[in-house]
Amino acid sequence: MRFEKEINEANQELYERVLACLNQDRFPVILGGDHSIAAGSVSASLTKYKHVGILWIDAHADFNDEKITPSGNIHGMPLSAVCGCGPDSLVSYSSDRADPLNVVIVGARSIDPLEKIKLKEKGVTVYSISDIHAEGITAIIRKAILTAGKGTNGIHMSFDMDALDPTQAPGVGTPVNNGLTQREAFIICEEMYKYDKLVALDIVETNPLLDQRNMTGILASELVLACLGNTDYR
Ligand SMILES: [Mn+2]
């Protein structure tokens, strides 16, 4: 569990700040940082709204825990932690957990073998990049929203920029080929806005030191605007 103490301290503070924002009926946009911050931000949405679906847009599943992690990287564990599937130490400041049946991962293409088994055991829905190839992003995201929204009081979307193809979003720590196109990413955000169930948005893993001419940063900011209803014509 690398940098556990530092990450937990930051996440506890983030949890309190996101919760304060939600309690003022405002819409929090949380900018990462690596994906470990979602342990704090998603926990705040759960505390405020209790039953919250999670849409996890990511090349990875982030569903490892302290026992099965191949790397010890906590940014590979936050989704598992907020679902109550460990490590509990990452979410100790909150008693609210997500139901894995309302959790959907979209864009996955790099999942560890034990992580895959655990995802299936817990009932998380995973739409891999090949599902998107076969069915198209619009059909996939609509199904994902239905699953995450079913019986919940809203959806927290946690958007990892490494879901995109590295040619379009190079400024990420763990790039994986065969990713989403920019257009597919915008469709996800536009559908989320249309559905009007979004309670909070993380946009993470944008790293200016790895970026090229700030293209990943600019794209991330445009995706945030699309989630908030920005469009070319209305
Ligand atoms: Mn991630």
Coordinates of N, CA and C in Angstrom, one line a residue, residues 1-222:
M1 N 0.9 -1.2 0.0 CA 0.0 0.0 0.0 C 0.9 1.2 0.0
R2 N 1.3 1.7 -1.2 CA 2.2 2.8 -1.3 C 1.6 4.1 -1.0
F3 N 2.3 4.9 -0.1 CA 1.8 6.3 0.2 C 0.4 6.2 0.9
E4 N 0.2 5.2 1.7 CA -1.2 5.0 2.3 C -1.5 6.2 3.2
K5 N -0.6 6.5 4.1 CA -0.8 7.6 5.1 C -1.1 8.9 4.4
E6 N -0.3 9.3 3.4 CA -0.5 10.6 2.7 C -1.8 10.6 2.0
I7 N -2.1 9.5 1.3 CA -3.3 9.4 0.5 C -4.6 9.5 1.4
N8 N -4.5 8.8 2.6 CA -5.7 8.9 3.5 C -5.9 10.3 4.1
E9 N -4.8 10.9 4.4 CA -4.9 12.3 4.9 C -5.5 13.2 3.9
A10 N -5.1 13.1 2.6 CA -5.6 14.0 1.6 C -7.1 13.6 1.3
N11 N -7.4 12.3 1.3 CA -8.8 11.9 1.0 C -9.8 12.3 2.1
Q12 N -9.3 12.3 3.4 CA -10.2 12.7 4.4 C -10.6 14.1 4.3
E13 N -9.6 15.0 3.9 CA -9.9 16.4 3.7 C -10.8 16.6 2.5
L14 N -10.5 15.8 1.4 CA -11.3 15.9 0.2 C -12.7 15.5 0.5
Y15 N -12.9 14.4 1.2 CA -14.2 14.0 1.6 C -15.0 15.1 2.3
E16 N -14.4 15.7 3.3 CA -15.1 16.8 4.0 C -15.5 18.0 3.1
R17 N -14.5 18.3 2.2 CA -14.8 19.5 1.3 C -15.9 19.2 0.3
V18 N -15.9 17.9 -0.3 CA -16.9 17.6 -1.3 C -18.2 17.5 -0.6
L19 N -18.3 16.9 0.6 CA -19.5 16.8 1.4 C -20.1 18.2 1.7
A20 N -19.2 19.1 2.1 CA -19.7 20.5 2.3 C -20.3 21.1 1.1
C21 N -19.7 20.9 -0.1 CA -20.2 21.4 -1.3 C -21.6 20.8 -1.6
L22 N -21.7 19.4 -1.5 CA -23.0 18.8 -1.7 C -24.1 19.3 -0.8
N23 N -23.7 19.5 0.5 CA -24.6 20.0 1.5 C -25.1 21.4 1.2
Q24 N -24.4 22.1 0.3 CA -24.9 23.5 -0.1 C -25.6 23.3 -1.4
D25 N -26.0 22.1 -1.8 CA -26.7 21.8 -3.1 C -25.9 22.4 -4.3
R26 N -24.6 22.2 -4.2 CA -23.8 22.6 -5.3 C -23.2 21.3 -6.0
F27 N -22.7 21.5 -7.2 CA -22.2 20.4 -8.0 C -20.7 20.3 -8.0
P28 N -20.1 19.4 -7.3 CA -18.7 19.3 -7.2 C -18.0 18.7 -8.4
V29 N -17.0 19.4 -8.9 CA -16.1 18.9 -10.0 C -14.7 18.7 -9.3
I30 N -14.3 17.4 -9.2 CA -13.0 17.1 -8.5 C -12.0 16.8 -9.5
L31 N -10.9 17.6 -9.5 CA -9.8 17.4 -10.5 C -8.6 16.7 -9.9
G32 N -8.3 15.5 -10.5 CA -7.1 14.8 -10.1 C -5.9 15.2 -10.8
G33 N -4.9 14.8 -10.3 CA -4.5 13.9 -9.3 C -4.7 12.5 -9.8
D34 N -4.1 11.5 -9.0 CA -4.4 10.1 -9.5 C -5.7 9.7 -9.0
H35 N -6.1 8.4 -9.4 CA -7.5 8.0 -9.2 C -7.8 7.7 -7.7
S36 N -6.8 7.6 -6.9 CA -7.0 7.3 -5.5 C -7.9 8.4 -4.8
I37 N -8.0 9.6 -5.4 CA -8.8 10.6 -4.8 C -10.3 10.3 -4.8
A38 N -10.7 9.3 -5.7 CA -12.1 9.0 -5.8 C -12.6 8.3 -4.5
A39 N -11.7 7.7 -3.7 CA -12.1 7.1 -2.5 C -12.8 8.2 -1.6
G40 N -12.2 9.4 -1.6 CA -12.7 10.5 -0.8 C -14.0 11.1 -1.4
S41 N -13.9 11.4 -2.8 CA -15.0 12.1 -3.4 C -16.2 11.2 -3.5
V42 N -16.1 9.9 -3.9 CA -17.3 9.1 -4.0 C -17.9 8.8 -2.6
S43 N -17.1 8.7 -1.6 CA -17.6 8.5 -0.2 C -18.5 9.7 0.2
A44 N -18.1 10.9 -0.2 CA -18.9 12.1 0.1 C -20.2 12.0 -0.6
S45 N -20.3 11.6 -1.9 CA -21.6 11.4 -2.6 C -22.4 10.4 -1.9
L46 N -21.8 9.3 -1.4 CA -22.6 8.2 -0.7 C -23.1 8.7 0.6
T47 N -22.3 9.5 1.3 CA -22.8 10.0 2.6 C -24.0 10.9 2.4
K48 N -23.9 11.8 1.4 CA -25.0 12.7 1.1 C -26.2 12.1 0.6
Y49 N -26.1 11.2 -0.4 CA -27.2 10.7 -1.1 C -27.6 9.2 -0.8
K50 N -26.7 8.5 0.0 CA -26.9 7.1 0.4 C -26.8 6.1 -0.8
H51 N -27.9 6.0 -1.5 CA -27.8 5.1 -2.7 C -27.4 5.9 -3.9
V52 N -26.1 5.6 -4.3 CA -25.5 6.3 -5.4 C -24.9 5.3 -6.4
G53 N -25.3 5.4 -7.7 CA -24.6 4.6 -8.7 C -23.3 5.2 -9.1
I54 N -22.4 4.4 -9.5 CA -21.1 4.9 -9.9 C -20.8 4.5 -11.4
L55 N -20.5 5.5 -12.2 CA -20.0 5.3 -13.5 C -18.5 5.5 -13.6
W56 N -17.8 4.4 -13.8 CA -16.3 4.5 -13.7 C -15.7 4.4 -15.1
I57 N -15.3 5.5 -15.7 CA -14.8 5.5 -17.1 C -13.3 5.4 -17.0
D58 N -12.8 4.3 -17.5 CA -11.4 4.0 -17.2 C -10.8 2.9 -18.0
A59 N -9.5 2.9 -18.4 CA -8.9 1.8 -19.0 C -8.7 0.6 -18.1
H60 N -8.7 0.9 -16.8 CA -8.5 -0.1 -15.7 C -9.7 -0.2 -14.9
A61 N -9.8 -1.2 -14.0 CA -11.0 -1.4 -13.2 C -10.8 -0.8 -11.8
D62 N -9.6 -0.6 -11.4 CA -9.3 0.0 -10.1 C -10.0 -0.8 -9.0
F63 N -10.1 -2.1 -9.1 CA -10.8 -3.0 -8.2 C -9.9 -3.9 -7.4
N64 N -8.6 -3.6 -7.4 CA -7.7 -4.4 -6.6 C -7.9 -4.0 -5.1
D65 N -7.3 -4.8 -4.2 CA -7.3 -4.5 -2.8 C -5.9 -4.9 -2.3
E66 N -5.7 -4.7 -0.9 CA -4.4 -4.9 -0.4 C -3.9 -6.4 -0.5
K67 N -4.8 -7.3 -0.7 CA -4.4 -8.7 -0.8 C -4.0 -9.1 -2.3
I68 N -4.8 -8.6 -3.3 CA -4.5 -9.1 -4.6 C -3.8 -8.1 -5.5
T69 N -3.4 -6.9 -5.0 CA -2.7 -5.9 -5.8 C -1.4 -6.5 -6.3
P70 N -1.1 -6.3 -7.6 CA 0.2 -6.7 -8.1 C 1.2 -5.6 -7.9
S71 N 0.8 -4.4 -7.7 CA 1.8 -3.3 -7.6 C 1.8 -2.5 -6.3
G72 N 0.8 -2.7 -5.5 CA 0.7 -1.8 -4.3 C 0.3 -0.4 -4.5
N73 N -0.1 -0.1 -5.8 CA -0.5 1.2 -6.1 C -2.0 1.4 -5.7
I74 N -2.2 2.4 -4.8 CA -3.5 2.7 -4.3 C -4.5 3.2 -5.4
H75 N -3.9 3.8 -6.4 CA -4.8 4.3 -7.5 C -5.4 3.1 -8.3
G76 N -5.0 1.9 -8.0 CA -5.7 0.7 -8.5 C -6.7 0.1 -7.6
M77 N -7.1 0.8 -6.6 CA -8.0 0.2 -5.5 C -9.2 1.0 -5.2
P78 N -9.4 2.3 -5.6 CA -10.5 3.1 -5.0 C -11.9 2.6 -5.3
L79 N -12.1 2.0 -6.5 CA -13.5 1.5 -6.8 C -13.8 0.4 -5.8
S80 N -12.9 -0.5 -5.6 CA -13.1 -1.6 -4.7 C -13.4 -1.1 -3.3
A81 N -12.6 -0.1 -2.8 CA -12.8 0.5 -1.5 C -14.2 1.1 -1.3
V82 N -14.6 1.9 -2.2 CA -15.9 2.5 -2.0 C -17.1 1.5 -2.1
C83 N -16.8 0.3 -2.7 CA -17.9 -0.7 -2.8 C -17.8 -1.6 -1.5
G84 N -16.9 -1.3 -0.6 CA -16.8 -2.1 0.6 C -16.1 -3.4 0.4
C85 N -15.3 -3.5 -0.7 CA -14.6 -4.7 -1.0 C -13.1 -4.6 -0.7
G86 N -12.7 -3.6 0.1 CA -11.4 -3.4 0.6 C -10.5 -2.6 -0.4
P87 N -9.5 -2.0 0.2 CA -9.1 -1.9 1.6 C -10.0 -0.9 2.3
D88 N -10.5 -1.4 3.5 CA -11.4 -0.5 4.3 C -10.7 0.7 4.8
S89 N -9.3 0.6 5.0 CA -8.6 1.7 5.5 C -8.6 2.9 4.6
L90 N -8.9 2.7 3.3 CA -9.0 3.9 2.4 C -10.3 4.7 2.6
V91 N -11.3 4.1 3.2 CA -12.6 4.8 3.4 C -13.0 4.9 4.8
S92 N -12.0 4.9 5.7 CA -12.3 4.8 7.2 C -13.1 6.0 7.7
Y93 N -13.1 7.1 7.0 CA -13.7 8.3 7.5 C -15.2 8.3 7.2
S94 N -15.7 7.3 6.5 CA -17.1 7.2 6.0 C -17.7 5.8 6.3
S95 N -19.0 5.8 6.6 CA -19.6 4.4 6.8 C -20.5 4.0 5.6
D96 N -20.5 4.9 4.6 CA -21.4 4.6 3.5 C -20.6 3.9 2.3
R97 N -21.2 2.9 1.8 CA -20.6 2.2 0.7 C -21.5 2.0 -0.5
A98 N -21.0 1.9 -1.7 CA -21.8 1.7 -2.9 C -22.2 0.2 -3.1
D99 N -23.3 0.0 -3.7 CA -23.7 -1.4 -4.1 C -23.1 -1.7 -5.4
P100 N -22.3 -2.8 -5.5 CA -21.6 -3.1 -6.7 C -22.6 -3.3 -7.9
L101 N -23.8 -3.7 -7.6 CA -24.8 -3.9 -8.6 C -25.2 -2.6 -9.3
N102 N -24.9 -1.4 -8.7 CA -25.1 -0.1 -9.3 C -23.8 0.5 -9.8
V103 N -22.8 -0.3 -10.0 CA -21.5 0.2 -10.4 C -21.2 -0.4 -11.8
V104 N -20.8 0.6 -12.7 CA -20.5 0.2 -14.1 C -19.2 0.8 -14.6
I105 N -18.4 0.0 -15.1 CA -17.1 0.4 -15.6 C -17.2 0.4 -17.2
V106 N -16.8 1.5 -17.8 CA -16.8 1.7 -19.2 C -15.5 2.0 -19.8
G107 N -15.1 1.2 -20.8 CA -13.8 1.5 -21.5 C -12.6 0.7 -21.0
A108 N -12.9 -0.3 -20.2 CA -11.8 -1.1 -19.6 C -11.1 -2.0 -20.6
R109 N -9.8 -2.1 -20.5 CA -9.0 -2.9 -21.4 C -7.7 -3.4 -20.7
S110 N -7.6 -3.2 -19.5 CA -6.4 -3.6 -18.7 C -6.8 -4.0 -17.3
I111 N -7.2 -5.2 -17.1 CA -7.7 -5.7 -15.8 C -6.9 -6.9 -15.4
D112 N -6.4 -6.9 -14.2 CA -5.6 -8.0 -13.6 C -6.4 -9.2 -13.5
P113 N -5.8 -10.4 -13.6 CA -6.5 -11.7 -13.5 C -7.4 -11.9 -12.2
L114 N -6.8 -11.6 -11.1 CA -7.6 -11.8 -9.8 C -8.6 -10.7 -9.7
E115 N -8.3 -9.5 -10.2 CA -9.3 -8.4 -10.2 C -10.5 -8.8 -11.0
K116 N -10.3 -9.5 -12.1 CA -11.4 -9.9 -13.0 C -12.3 -10.9 -12.3
I117 N -11.8 -11.8 -11.6 CA -12.6 -12.8 -10.8 C -13.4 -12.0 -9.8
K118 N -12.7 -11.1 -9.1 CA -13.4 -10.4 -8.0 C -14.6 -9.5 -8.5
L119 N -14.4 -8.9 -9.7 CA -15.4 -8.0 -10.3 C -16.7 -8.9 -10.6
K120 N -16.4 -10.1 -11.1 CA -17.5 -11.0 -11.4 C -18.2 -11.5 -10.2
E121 N -17.5 -11.8 -9.2 CA -18.0 -12.3 -7.9 C -18.9 -11.2 -7.3
K122 N -18.5 -10.0 -7.3 CA -19.3 -8.9 -6.7 C -20.4 -8.3 -7.5
G123 N -20.4 -8.7 -8.8 CA -21.5 -8.3 -9.6 C -21.4 -6.9 -10.3
V124 N -20.2 -6.4 -10.4 CA -19.9 -5.1 -11.1 C -20.1 -5.3 -12.6
T125 N -20.8 -4.4 -13.3 CA -21.0 -4.5 -14.7 C -19.7 -3.9 -15.4
V126 N -19.2 -4.6 -16.3 CA -18.0 -4.1 -17.0 C -18.3 -4.1 -18.5
Y127 N -18.2 -2.9 -19.1 CA -18.2 -2.8 -20.6 C -16.8 -2.5 -21.1
S128 N -16.2 -3.5 -21.7 CA -14.9 -3.3 -22.1 C -14.8 -2.6 -23.5
I129 N -13.6 -2.3 -23.9 CA -13.5 -1.5 -25.2 C -14.1 -2.4 -26.3
S130 N -14.0 -3.7 -26.2 CA -14.5 -4.5 -27.3 C -16.0 -4.5 -27.3
D131 N -16.7 -4.4 -26.2 CA -18.1 -4.2 -26.1 C -18.5 -2.9 -26.9
I132 N -17.7 -1.9 -26.7 CA -18.0 -0.6 -27.4 C -17.8 -0.7 -28.9
H133 N -16.7 -1.5 -29.3 CA -16.5 -1.8 -30.7 C -17.8 -2.5 -31.3
A134 N -18.3 -3.4 -30.6 CA -19.4 -4.2 -31.1 C -20.7 -3.5 -31.1
E135 N -21.0 -2.7 -30.1 CA -22.3 -2.2 -29.9 C -22.4 -0.7 -30.1
G136 N -21.3 0.0 -30.1 CA -21.3 1.5 -30.2 C -21.4 2.1 -28.8
I137 N -20.8 3.3 -28.7 CA -20.7 3.9 -27.3 C -22.1 4.4 -26.9
T138 N -22.9 4.9 -27.8 CA -24.2 5.4 -27.4 C -25.1 4.3 -26.7
A139 N -25.1 3.2 -27.3 CA -25.9 2.1 -26.7 C -25.3 1.6 -25.4
I140 N -24.0 1.6 -25.3 CA -23.3 1.1 -24.1 C -23.6 2.1 -23.0
I141 N -23.4 3.4 -23.3 CA -23.5 4.4 -22.2 C -25.0 4.5 -21.7
R142 N -25.9 4.3 -22.6 CA -27.3 4.3 -22.1 C -27.6 3.1 -21.2
K143 N -27.1 1.9 -21.6 CA -27.3 0.8 -20.7 C -26.6 1.0 -19.3
A144 N -25.4 1.6 -19.4 CA -24.6 1.8 -18.2 C -25.4 2.8 -17.3
I145 N -26.0 3.8 -17.8 CA -26.7 4.8 -17.0 C -27.9 4.1 -16.4
L146 N -28.6 3.3 -17.1 CA -29.7 2.6 -16.5 C -29.3 1.7 -15.4
T147 N -28.2 1.0 -15.5 CA -27.7 0.1 -14.4 C -27.3 1.0 -13.2
A148 N -26.5 2.0 -13.4 CA -26.1 2.9 -12.3 C -27.2 3.7 -11.7
G149 N -28.2 4.0 -12.5 CA -29.3 4.8 -12.0 C -30.4 4.0 -11.4
K150 N -30.4 2.7 -11.5 CA -31.6 1.9 -11.1 C -31.7 1.9 -9.6
G151 N -32.8 2.6 -9.1 CA -33.0 2.6 -7.6 C -32.1 3.5 -6.8
T152 N -31.3 4.3 -7.5 CA -30.3 5.2 -6.8 C -30.8 6.6 -6.8
N153 N -30.2 7.4 -6.0 CA -30.6 8.8 -5.9 C -29.7 9.7 -6.7
G154 N -28.9 9.1 -7.6 CA -28.0 9.9 -8.5 C -26.8 9.0 -8.9
I155 N -26.0 9.6 -9.8 CA -24.9 8.9 -10.3 C -23.6 9.8 -10.1
H156 N -22.6 9.2 -9.5 CA -21.3 9.8 -9.4 C -20.4 9.3 -10.6
M157 N -20.0 10.2 -11.5 CA -19.1 9.7 -12.5 C -17.7 10.1 -12.2
S158 N -16.9 9.0 -12.3 CA -15.4 9.2 -12.1 C -14.7 8.9 -13.4
F159 N -14.2 9.9 -14.0 CA -13.7 9.8 -15.4 C -12.2 9.9 -15.4
D160 N -11.6 8.8 -15.7 CA -10.1 8.7 -15.8 C -9.7 9.0 -17.2
M161 N -8.8 10.0 -17.4 CA -8.5 10.3 -18.8 C -7.7 9.2 -19.5
D162 N -7.2 8.2 -18.8 CA -6.6 7.1 -19.5 C -7.6 6.2 -20.2
A163 N -8.9 6.4 -20.0 CA -9.9 5.7 -20.8 C -9.8 6.0 -22.3
L164 N -9.3 7.3 -22.5 CA -9.1 7.7 -23.9 C -7.8 7.0 -24.5
D165 N -7.8 7.0 -25.8 CA -6.6 6.5 -26.5 C -5.4 7.5 -26.2
P166 N -4.2 6.9 -26.0 CA -3.1 7.7 -25.7 C -2.7 8.7 -26.8
T167 N -3.1 8.5 -28.0 CA -2.9 9.4 -29.1 C -3.7 10.7 -28.9
Q168 N -4.8 10.6 -28.2 CA -5.7 11.7 -28.0 C -5.6 12.3 -26.6
A169 N -5.1 11.5 -25.7 CA -4.9 12.0 -24.3 C -3.6 11.4 -23.8
P170 N -2.5 12.0 -24.2 CA -1.2 11.4 -23.8 C -0.7 11.7 -22.4
G171 N -1.4 12.7 -21.7 CA -0.9 13.2 -20.4 C -1.4 12.4 -19.3
V172 N -1.2 11.1 -19.3 CA -1.7 10.2 -18.2 C -0.6 9.3 -17.7
G173 N -0.7 8.8 -16.5 CA 0.4 8.0 -15.9 C 0.5 6.6 -16.4
T174 N -0.6 6.0 -16.7 CA -0.6 4.6 -17.2 C -1.4 4.5 -18.5
P175 N -0.8 4.9 -19.6 CA -1.6 4.9 -20.9 C -1.7 3.4 -21.4
V176 N -2.9 3.1 -22.0 CA -3.1 1.8 -22.6 C -3.7 2.0 -24.0
N177 N -3.1 1.4 -25.0 CA -3.6 1.5 -26.4 C -5.0 1.0 -26.5
N178 N -5.6 1.3 -27.7 CA -6.9 0.9 -28.0 C -8.0 1.5 -27.1
G179 N -7.9 2.8 -26.9 CA -8.8 3.5 -26.0 C -9.9 4.2 -26.7
L180 N -10.7 4.9 -25.9 CA -11.9 5.7 -26.5 C -11.3 6.8 -27.4
T181 N -12.1 7.1 -28.4 CA -11.9 8.3 -29.2 C -12.4 9.5 -28.4
Q182 N -12.0 10.7 -28.8 CA -12.5 12.0 -28.3 C -14.0 12.0 -28.4
R183 N -14.5 11.6 -29.6 CA -15.9 11.6 -29.9 C -16.7 10.7 -28.9
E184 N -16.2 9.5 -28.7 CA -16.8 8.6 -27.7 C -16.8 9.2 -26.3
A185 N -15.8 9.9 -25.9 CA -15.7 10.5 -24.6 C -16.8 11.6 -24.5
F186 N -16.9 12.4 -25.6 CA -17.9 13.5 -25.5 C -19.3 12.9 -25.5
I187 N -19.6 11.8 -26.2 CA -20.9 11.2 -26.2 C -21.2 10.8 -24.8
I188 N -20.3 10.2 -24.1 CA -20.5 9.8 -22.7 C -21.0 11.0 -21.8
C189 N -20.3 12.1 -22.0 CA -20.6 13.3 -21.2 C -21.9 13.9 -21.6
E190 N -22.2 13.9 -22.9 CA -23.5 14.5 -23.4 C -24.6 13.6 -22.9
E191 N -24.5 12.3 -22.9 CA -25.6 11.4 -22.4 C -25.8 11.6 -20.9
M192 N -24.7 11.8 -20.2 CA -24.8 12.0 -18.8 C -25.6 13.3 -18.5
Y193 N -25.3 14.3 -19.2 CA -26.0 15.6 -19.0 C -27.5 15.4 -19.4
K194 N -27.8 14.7 -20.5 CA -29.2 14.5 -20.9 C -30.0 13.8 -19.8
Y195 N -29.3 12.8 -19.2 CA -30.0 11.9 -18.2 C -30.3 12.7 -16.9
D196 N -29.5 13.7 -16.6 CA -29.7 14.6 -15.5 C -29.8 13.9 -14.1
K197 N -28.9 13.0 -13.9 CA -28.8 12.2 -12.7 C -27.4 12.4 -12.0
L198 N -26.5 13.2 -12.7 CA -25.2 13.3 -12.2 C -25.2 14.2 -10.9
V199 N -24.5 13.7 -9.8 CA -24.4 14.4 -8.6 C -23.0 15.0 -8.3
A200 N -22.0 14.3 -9.0 CA -20.7 14.8 -8.8 C -19.8 14.2 -9.9
L201 N -18.7 14.9 -10.2 CA -17.9 14.4 -11.3 C -16.4 14.5 -10.9
D202 N -15.7 13.4 -11.0 CA -14.2 13.4 -10.9 C -13.7 13.4 -12.3
I203 N -12.6 14.1 -12.5 CA -11.8 14.0 -13.8 C -10.4 13.9 -13.4
V204 N -9.8 12.7 -13.6 CA -8.5 12.4 -13.0 C -7.4 11.9 -13.9
E205 N -6.2 11.9 -13.4 CA -5.0 11.3 -14.0 C -4.5 12.2 -15.1
T206 N -5.0 13.5 -15.2 CA -4.4 14.4 -16.1 C -3.1 14.9 -15.5
N207 N -2.0 14.7 -16.2 CA -0.6 15.0 -15.6 C 0.1 15.9 -16.6
P208 N 0.2 17.2 -16.3 CA 0.8 18.2 -17.2 C 2.2 17.9 -17.6
L209 N 2.9 17.1 -16.7 CA 4.3 16.8 -17.0 C 4.4 15.8 -18.1
L210 N 3.4 15.0 -18.3 CA 3.4 13.9 -19.3 C 2.7 14.4 -20.6
D211 N 2.0 15.6 -20.5 CA 1.1 16.0 -21.6 C 1.9 16.5 -22.8
Q212 N 1.2 16.7 -23.9 CA 1.8 17.3 -25.1 C 1.0 18.5 -25.4
R213 N 1.7 19.7 -25.3 CA 1.0 21.0 -25.6 C -0.3 21.1 -24.9
N214 N -0.4 20.6 -23.6 CA -1.6 20.7 -22.8 C -2.9 20.1 -23.4
M215 N -2.7 19.2 -24.4 CA -3.9 18.7 -25.1 C -4.8 17.9 -24.2
T216 N -4.2 17.1 -23.3 CA -5.1 16.3 -22.4 C -5.8 17.2 -21.4
G217 N -5.1 18.3 -20.9 CA -5.7 19.2 -20.0 C -6.9 19.9 -20.6
I218 N -6.7 20.4 -21.9 CA -7.8 21.1 -22.6 C -8.9 20.2 -22.8
L219 N -8.6 18.9 -23.3 CA -9.7 18.0 -23.5 C -10.5 17.7 -22.2
A220 N -9.8 17.5 -21.1 CA -10.5 17.2 -19.9 C -11.4 18.4 -19.5
S221 N -11.0 19.6 -19.7 CA -11.8 20.8 -19.4 C -13.1 20.8 -20.3
E222 N -12.9 20.4 -21.5 CA -14.0 20.4 -22.4 C -15.0 19.3 -22.1

